[in-house]
Coordinates of C-alpha atoms in Angstrom, one line a residue:
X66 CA 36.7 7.1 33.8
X67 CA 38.7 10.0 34.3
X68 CA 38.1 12.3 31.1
X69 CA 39.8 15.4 32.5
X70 CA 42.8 14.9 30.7
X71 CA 42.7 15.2 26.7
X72 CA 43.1 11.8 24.8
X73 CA 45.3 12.2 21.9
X74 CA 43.4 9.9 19.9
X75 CA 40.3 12.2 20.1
X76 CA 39.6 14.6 17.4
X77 CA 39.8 18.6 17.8
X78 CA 37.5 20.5 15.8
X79 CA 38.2 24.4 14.3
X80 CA 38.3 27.2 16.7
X81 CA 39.3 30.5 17.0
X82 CA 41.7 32.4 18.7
X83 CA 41.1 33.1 22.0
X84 CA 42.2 36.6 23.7
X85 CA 43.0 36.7 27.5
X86 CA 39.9 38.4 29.1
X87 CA 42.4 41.5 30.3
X88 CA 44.4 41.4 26.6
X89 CA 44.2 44.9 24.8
X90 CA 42.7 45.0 21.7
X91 CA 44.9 47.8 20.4
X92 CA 46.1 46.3 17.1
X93 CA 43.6 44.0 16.4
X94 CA 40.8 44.6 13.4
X95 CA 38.3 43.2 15.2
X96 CA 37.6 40.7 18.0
X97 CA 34.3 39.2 19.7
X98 CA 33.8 39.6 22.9
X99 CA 31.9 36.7 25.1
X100 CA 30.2 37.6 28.2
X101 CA 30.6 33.7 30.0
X102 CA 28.2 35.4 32.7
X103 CA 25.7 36.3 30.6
X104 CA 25.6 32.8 29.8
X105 CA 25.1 31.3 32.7
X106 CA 22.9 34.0 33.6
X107 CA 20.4 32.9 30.5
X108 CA 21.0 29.6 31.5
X109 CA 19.8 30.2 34.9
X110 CA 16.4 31.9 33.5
X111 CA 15.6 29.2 31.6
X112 CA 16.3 26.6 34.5
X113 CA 13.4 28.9 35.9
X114 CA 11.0 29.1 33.5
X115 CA 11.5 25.7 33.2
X116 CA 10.1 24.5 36.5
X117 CA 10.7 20.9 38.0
X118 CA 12.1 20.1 34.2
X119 CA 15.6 20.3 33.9
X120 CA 18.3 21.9 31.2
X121 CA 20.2 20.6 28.5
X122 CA 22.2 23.2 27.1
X123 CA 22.7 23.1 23.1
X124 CA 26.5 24.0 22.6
X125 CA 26.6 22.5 18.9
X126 CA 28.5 24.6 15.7
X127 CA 30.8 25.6 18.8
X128 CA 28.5 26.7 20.7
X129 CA 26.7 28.7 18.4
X130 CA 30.2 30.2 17.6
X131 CA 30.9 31.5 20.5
X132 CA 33.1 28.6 21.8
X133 CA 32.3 25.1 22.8
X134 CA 34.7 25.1 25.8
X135 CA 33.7 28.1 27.7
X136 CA 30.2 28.1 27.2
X137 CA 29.8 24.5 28.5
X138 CA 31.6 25.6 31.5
X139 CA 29.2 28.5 31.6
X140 CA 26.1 26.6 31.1
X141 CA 26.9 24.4 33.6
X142 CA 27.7 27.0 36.2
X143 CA 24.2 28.4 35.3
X144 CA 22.8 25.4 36.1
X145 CA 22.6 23.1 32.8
X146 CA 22.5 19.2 33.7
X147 CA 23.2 17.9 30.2
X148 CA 24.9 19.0 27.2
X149 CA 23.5 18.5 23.6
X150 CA 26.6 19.0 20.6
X151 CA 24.9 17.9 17.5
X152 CA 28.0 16.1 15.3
X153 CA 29.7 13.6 17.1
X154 CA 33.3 14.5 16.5
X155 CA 32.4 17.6 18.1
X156 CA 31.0 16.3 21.2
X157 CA 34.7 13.8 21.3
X158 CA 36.4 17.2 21.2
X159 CA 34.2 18.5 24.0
X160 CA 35.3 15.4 26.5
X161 CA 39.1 16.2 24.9
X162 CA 38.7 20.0 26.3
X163 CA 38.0 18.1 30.2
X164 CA 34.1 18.7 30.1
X165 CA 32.9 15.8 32.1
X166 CA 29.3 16.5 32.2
X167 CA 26.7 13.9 29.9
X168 CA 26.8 14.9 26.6
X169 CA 24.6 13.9 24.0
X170 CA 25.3 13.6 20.6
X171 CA 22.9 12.3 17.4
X172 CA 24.7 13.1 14.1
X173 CA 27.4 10.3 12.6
X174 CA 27.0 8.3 9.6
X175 CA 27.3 4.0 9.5
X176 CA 30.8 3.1 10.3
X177 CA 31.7 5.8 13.1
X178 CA 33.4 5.0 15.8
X179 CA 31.2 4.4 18.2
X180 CA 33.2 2.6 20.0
X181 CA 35.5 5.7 20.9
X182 CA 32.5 7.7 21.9
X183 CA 31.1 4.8 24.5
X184 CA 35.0 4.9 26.1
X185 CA 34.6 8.5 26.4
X186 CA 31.3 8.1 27.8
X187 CA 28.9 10.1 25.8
X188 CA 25.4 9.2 25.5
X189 CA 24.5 8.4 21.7
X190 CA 21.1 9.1 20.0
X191 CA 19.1 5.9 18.3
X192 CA 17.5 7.3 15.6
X193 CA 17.1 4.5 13.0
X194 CA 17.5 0.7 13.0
X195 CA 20.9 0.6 11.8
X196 CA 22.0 3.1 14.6
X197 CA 20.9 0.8 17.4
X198 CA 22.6 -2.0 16.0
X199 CA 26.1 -0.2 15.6
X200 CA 25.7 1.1 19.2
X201 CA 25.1 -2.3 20.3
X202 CA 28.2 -3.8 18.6
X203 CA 30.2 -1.4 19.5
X204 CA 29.2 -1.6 23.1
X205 CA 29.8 -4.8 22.9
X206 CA 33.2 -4.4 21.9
X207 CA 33.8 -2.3 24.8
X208 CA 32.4 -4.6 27.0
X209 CA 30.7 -1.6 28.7
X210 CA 26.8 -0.6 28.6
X211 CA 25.9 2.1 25.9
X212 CA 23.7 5.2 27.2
X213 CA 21.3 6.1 24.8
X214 CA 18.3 8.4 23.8
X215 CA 15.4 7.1 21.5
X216 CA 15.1 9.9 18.6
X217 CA 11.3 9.6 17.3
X218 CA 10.2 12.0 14.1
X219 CA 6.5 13.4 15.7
X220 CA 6.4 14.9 12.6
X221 CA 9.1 17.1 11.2
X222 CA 10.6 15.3 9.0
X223 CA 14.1 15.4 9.3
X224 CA 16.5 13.1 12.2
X225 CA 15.0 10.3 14.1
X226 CA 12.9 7.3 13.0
X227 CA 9.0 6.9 12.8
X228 CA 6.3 4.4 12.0
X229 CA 7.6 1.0 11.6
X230 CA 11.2 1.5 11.9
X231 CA 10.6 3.9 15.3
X232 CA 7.9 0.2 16.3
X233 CA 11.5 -1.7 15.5
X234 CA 13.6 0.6 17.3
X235 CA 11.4 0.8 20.7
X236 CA 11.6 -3.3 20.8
X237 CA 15.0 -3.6 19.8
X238 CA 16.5 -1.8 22.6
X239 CA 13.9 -3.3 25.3
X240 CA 15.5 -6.4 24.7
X241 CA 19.1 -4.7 24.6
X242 CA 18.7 -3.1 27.5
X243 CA 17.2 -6.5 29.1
X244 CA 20.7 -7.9 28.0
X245 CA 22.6 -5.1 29.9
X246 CA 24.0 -4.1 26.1
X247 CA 22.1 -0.3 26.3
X248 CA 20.6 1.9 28.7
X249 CA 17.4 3.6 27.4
X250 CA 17.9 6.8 29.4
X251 CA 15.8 9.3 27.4
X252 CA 13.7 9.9 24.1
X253 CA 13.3 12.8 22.6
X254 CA 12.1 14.3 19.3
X255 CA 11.7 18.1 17.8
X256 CA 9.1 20.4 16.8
X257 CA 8.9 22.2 13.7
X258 CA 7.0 24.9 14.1
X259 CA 7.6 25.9 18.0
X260 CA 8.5 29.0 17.0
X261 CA 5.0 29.5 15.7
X262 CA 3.2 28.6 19.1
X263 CA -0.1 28.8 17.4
X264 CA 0.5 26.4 14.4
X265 CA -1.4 23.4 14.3
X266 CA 1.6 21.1 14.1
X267 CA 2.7 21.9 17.7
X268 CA -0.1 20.3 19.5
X269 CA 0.1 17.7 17.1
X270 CA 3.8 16.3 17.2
X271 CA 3.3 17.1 21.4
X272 CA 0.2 15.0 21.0
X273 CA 2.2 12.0 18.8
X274 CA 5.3 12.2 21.4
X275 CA 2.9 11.4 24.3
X276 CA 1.6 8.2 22.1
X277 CA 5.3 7.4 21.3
X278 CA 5.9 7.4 25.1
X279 CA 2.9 5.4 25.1
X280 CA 4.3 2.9 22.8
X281 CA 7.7 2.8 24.2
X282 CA 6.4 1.7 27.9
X283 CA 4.2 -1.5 25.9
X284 CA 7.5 -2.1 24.7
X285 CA 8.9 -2.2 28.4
X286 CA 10.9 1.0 28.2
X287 CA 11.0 3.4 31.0
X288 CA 13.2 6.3 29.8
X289 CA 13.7 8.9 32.5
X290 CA 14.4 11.5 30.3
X291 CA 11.5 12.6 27.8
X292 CA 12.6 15.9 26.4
X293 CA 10.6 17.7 23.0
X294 CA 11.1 21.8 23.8
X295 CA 13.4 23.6 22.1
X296 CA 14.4 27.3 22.5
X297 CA 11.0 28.6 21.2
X298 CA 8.9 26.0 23.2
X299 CA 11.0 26.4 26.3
X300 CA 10.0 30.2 26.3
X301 CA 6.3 29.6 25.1
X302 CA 4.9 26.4 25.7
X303 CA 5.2 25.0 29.5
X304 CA 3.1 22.0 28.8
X305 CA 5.8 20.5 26.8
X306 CA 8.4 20.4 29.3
X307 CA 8.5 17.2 30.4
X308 CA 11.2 15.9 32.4
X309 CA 14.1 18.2 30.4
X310 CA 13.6 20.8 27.7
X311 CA 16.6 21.3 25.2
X312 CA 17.2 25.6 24.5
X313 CA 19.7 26.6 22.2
X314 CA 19.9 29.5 20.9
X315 CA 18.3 31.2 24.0
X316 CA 21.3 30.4 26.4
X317 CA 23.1 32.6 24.1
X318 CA 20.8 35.5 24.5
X319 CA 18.9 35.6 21.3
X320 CA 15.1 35.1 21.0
X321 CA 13.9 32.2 18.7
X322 CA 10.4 34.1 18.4
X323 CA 11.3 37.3 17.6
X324 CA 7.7 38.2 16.7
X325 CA 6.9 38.0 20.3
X326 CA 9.6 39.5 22.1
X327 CA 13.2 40.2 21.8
X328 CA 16.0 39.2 24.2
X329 CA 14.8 42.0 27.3
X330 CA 11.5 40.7 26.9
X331 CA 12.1 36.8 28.5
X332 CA 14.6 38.1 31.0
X333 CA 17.5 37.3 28.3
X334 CA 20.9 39.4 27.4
X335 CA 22.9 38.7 24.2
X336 CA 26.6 36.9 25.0
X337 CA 28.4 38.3 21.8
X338 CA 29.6 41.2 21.0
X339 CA 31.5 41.7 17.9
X340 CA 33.7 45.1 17.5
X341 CA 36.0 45.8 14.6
X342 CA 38.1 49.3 14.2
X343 CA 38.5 51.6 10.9
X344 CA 41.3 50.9 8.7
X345 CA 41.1 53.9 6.7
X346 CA 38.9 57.3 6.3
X347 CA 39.1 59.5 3.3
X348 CA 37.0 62.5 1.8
X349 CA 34.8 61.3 -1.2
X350 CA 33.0 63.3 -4.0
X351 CA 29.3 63.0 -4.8
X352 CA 28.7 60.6 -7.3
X353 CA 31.5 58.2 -6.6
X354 CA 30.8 54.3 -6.7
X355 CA 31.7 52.2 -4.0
X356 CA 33.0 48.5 -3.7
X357 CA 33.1 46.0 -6.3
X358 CA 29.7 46.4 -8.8
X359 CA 29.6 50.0 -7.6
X360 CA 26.4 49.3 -6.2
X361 CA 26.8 52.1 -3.9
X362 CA 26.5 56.0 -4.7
X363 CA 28.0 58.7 -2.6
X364 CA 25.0 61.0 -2.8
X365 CA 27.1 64.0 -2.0
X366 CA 30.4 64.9 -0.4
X367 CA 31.2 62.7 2.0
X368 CA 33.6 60.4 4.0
X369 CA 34.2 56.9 3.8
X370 CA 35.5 54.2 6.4
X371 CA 37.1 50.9 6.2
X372 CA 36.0 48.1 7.9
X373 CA 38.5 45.0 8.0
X374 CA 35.8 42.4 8.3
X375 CA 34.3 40.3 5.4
X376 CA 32.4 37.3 3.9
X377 CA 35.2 35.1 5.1
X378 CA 34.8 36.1 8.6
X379 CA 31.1 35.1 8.2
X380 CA 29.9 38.6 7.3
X381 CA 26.9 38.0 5.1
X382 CA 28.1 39.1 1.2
X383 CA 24.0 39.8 0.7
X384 CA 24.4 42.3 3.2
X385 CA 25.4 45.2 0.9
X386 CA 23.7 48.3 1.5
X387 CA 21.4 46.7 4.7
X388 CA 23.7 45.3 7.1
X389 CA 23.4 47.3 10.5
X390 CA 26.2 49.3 11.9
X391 CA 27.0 51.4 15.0
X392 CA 30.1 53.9 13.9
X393 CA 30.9 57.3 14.8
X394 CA 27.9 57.4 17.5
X395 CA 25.3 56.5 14.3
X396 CA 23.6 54.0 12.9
X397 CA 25.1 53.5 9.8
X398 CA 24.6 50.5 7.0
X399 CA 26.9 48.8 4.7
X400 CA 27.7 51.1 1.7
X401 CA 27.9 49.0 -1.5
X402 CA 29.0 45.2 -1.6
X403 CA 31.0 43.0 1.1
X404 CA 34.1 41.8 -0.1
X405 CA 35.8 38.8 0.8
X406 CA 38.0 41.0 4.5
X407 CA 36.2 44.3 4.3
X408 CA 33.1 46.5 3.6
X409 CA 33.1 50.0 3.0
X410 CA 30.8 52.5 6.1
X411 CA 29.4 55.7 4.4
X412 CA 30.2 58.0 7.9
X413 CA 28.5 61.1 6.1
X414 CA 30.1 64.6 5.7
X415 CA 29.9 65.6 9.1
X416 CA 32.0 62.4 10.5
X417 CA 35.0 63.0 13.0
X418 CA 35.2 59.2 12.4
X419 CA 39.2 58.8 12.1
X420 CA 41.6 55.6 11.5
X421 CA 41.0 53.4 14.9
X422 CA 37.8 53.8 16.1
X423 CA 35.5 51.6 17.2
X424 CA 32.4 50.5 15.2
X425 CA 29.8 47.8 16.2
X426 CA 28.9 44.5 14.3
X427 CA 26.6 42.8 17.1
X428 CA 25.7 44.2 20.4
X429 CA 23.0 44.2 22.5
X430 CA 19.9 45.3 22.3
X431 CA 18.8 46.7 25.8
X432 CA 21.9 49.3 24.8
X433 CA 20.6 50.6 21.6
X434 CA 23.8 48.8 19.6
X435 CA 22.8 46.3 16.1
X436 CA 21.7 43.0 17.0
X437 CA 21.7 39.7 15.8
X438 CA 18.4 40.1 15.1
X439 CA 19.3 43.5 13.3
X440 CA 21.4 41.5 10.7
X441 CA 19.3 38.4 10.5
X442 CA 15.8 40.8 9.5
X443 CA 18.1 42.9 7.1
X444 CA 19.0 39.6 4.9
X445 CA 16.1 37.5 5.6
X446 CA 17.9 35.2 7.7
X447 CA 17.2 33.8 11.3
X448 CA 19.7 34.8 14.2
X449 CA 21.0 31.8 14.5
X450 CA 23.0 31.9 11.2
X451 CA 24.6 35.6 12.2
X452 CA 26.3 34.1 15.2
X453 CA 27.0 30.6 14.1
X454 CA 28.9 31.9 10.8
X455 CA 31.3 34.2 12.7
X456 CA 34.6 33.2 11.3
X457 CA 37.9 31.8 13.0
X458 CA 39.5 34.7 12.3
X459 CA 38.2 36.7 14.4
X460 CA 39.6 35.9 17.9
X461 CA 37.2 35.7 20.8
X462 CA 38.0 37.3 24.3
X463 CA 35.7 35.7 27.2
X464 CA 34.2 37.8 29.8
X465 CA 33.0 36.4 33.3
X466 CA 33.5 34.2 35.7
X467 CA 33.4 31.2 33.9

């Protein structure tokens, strides 16, 4: 099937703008910037530490929010076999924006169309009793074979199915795929812990997936794609590769285990960077409040910038008086309460800070800028959520090759 050219009857999903990688950003109040070869670069690390196993790139929430588009492109280039996008109007929208590669996708309710995501030739996730049947009937319908991958709970509690609804699942589809109805490429399941390498709960859902595996071949399966790693086991734990691991977070540059090592330390660079300019700088007494609540203080004479970014561009409002900064050649920190398009930078007496300049949200952290990370310790909060939440507003210019 030719999937190259967008269906109209496939769903888009919310984006933001996108700048052309030469645009100027004179004008704008902020932008993010994508580095496409970092990417791929990442991409190509993890390929490495990965050994004989191969990639499938998690490009879900819009790819981390950095765009579902480009990075797929990217992650391919880097060498990424398969694509993971969580909800599956998302992954329709992926095949709608010409990405051709698989594509797997686990989150829809009873009743989706399933029979629009067979035609557009993703590979659907089994991870109930009920889900195999829809995927059968709709495959059916089609009058095409289903692609599918077994999702068994080895112990975290969330997606997938277990005990005897996972026994119910594995016979099920032996005998669909014995009809030609589905093809029973992969199973897969997820730690809960893997960013805690040492927790006991590693070994012991790596331990149950073998047994499922076990299980699924008396049943008369023979997947060829068993895949259990995430970001954190992909970096730490080789003996759960198996024949694919499943990184997200890392192909954007972030670690999942920042207790062991940032970003530099497993050969990583961060993708995003998020820049926004002063809107206004203006002398302030000692003693004046600042924001809403006034739960800021100038503590003396002092100058104060405008930044045009706020909780609805996804800038945390319980980052008053923590969130990280780079302005005026300083680490700086929120002064007083986020508001809904703008927080307020005390620049300090001294400041040459004028109307314009530059100040950095997110950077990188091999060049001394705030990080993900930075944010993410300053709110309790994982890094994840700082670059996933990064509104629509602010447009996104990608860097690169890709």
């Amino acid at each position: 099937m030719d999937t190259s050219t967008p269906h109209p009857a496939l769903p888009s999903v919310a984006t933001s703008s996108v700048l052309p990688t030469d645009a100027s950003t004179r004008g704008l109040s902020a932008w993010a910037d994508i580095d496409l070869d970092a990417i791929s670069d990442n991409v190509a690390q993890l390929a490495r530490l990965a050994g004989d196993a191969d990639v499938m790139a998690v490009i879900k929430g819009d790819a981390y929010g950095h765009g579902l588009a480009p990075v797929a492109r990217a992650a391919l280039a880097g060498g990424a076999t398969y694509l993971a996008i969580a909800q599956l109007s998302e992954a329709l929208a992926a095949r709608a924006a010409g990405i051709t590669a698989p594509v797997l996708t686990w989150l829809f309710p009873p009743g989706a169309d399933l029979s629009a995501a067979i035609r557009a030739d993703l590979t659907l996730s089994a991870g109930a009793p009920w889900a195999l049947t829809e995927i059968a009937a709709a495959a059916r319908e089609v009058g095409s074979t289903a692609r599918i991958h077994i999702k068994a709970d080895t112990g975290l509690g969330r997606g997938g199915a277990w005990a005897d609804d996972l026994a119910e699942v594995l016979l099920h589809a032996a005998r669909l795929e014995a009809e030609g109805v589905v093809d029973v490429e992969g199973i897969f399941s997820h730690f809960a812990c893997a960013d805690a390498p040492g927790h006991p709960t590693v070994q012991a859902q790596q331990d149950t997936f073998v047994a499922v595996l076990a299980d699924a071949q008396r049943a008369g399966l023979r997947p060829r794609l068993r895949h259990l790693s995430n970001s954190a086991a992909t970096l730490t734990n080789p003996s759960a590769r198996f024949d694919m691991v499943r990184p997200g977070v890392s192909i954007y540059g972030l670690s999942p285990v920042p207790d062991i090592g940032g970003p530099t330390h497993f050969g990583l660079r961060e993708a995003m960077r998020v820049t926004a300019r002063l809107i206004n700088v203006k002398a302030s007494a000692a003693g004046q409040g600042v924001s809403y609540g006034h739960q800021y203080t100038t503590k003396g004479e002092t100058r104060l910038g405008l930044v045009p970014l706020g909780y609805a561009d996804g800038i945390p409002r319980h980052a008053g008086n923590v969130g990280p900064v780079l302005a005026d050649g300083r680490r700086l920190t929120v002064a007083g309460r986020v508001c809904m398009d703008q927080f307020v930078l005390d620049l300090g007496p001294d400041s040459t800070a004028v109307a314009g300049d530059e100040v950095v949200l997110i950077g990188r952290e091999a060049d001394g800028e705030p990080t993900a990370q930075d944010w993410a310790a300053a709110i309790d909060t994982i890094n994840y959520e700082i670059v996933t939440r990064l509104g629509a507003r602010v447009p996104r210019r990608y860097l690169g090759a890709c």
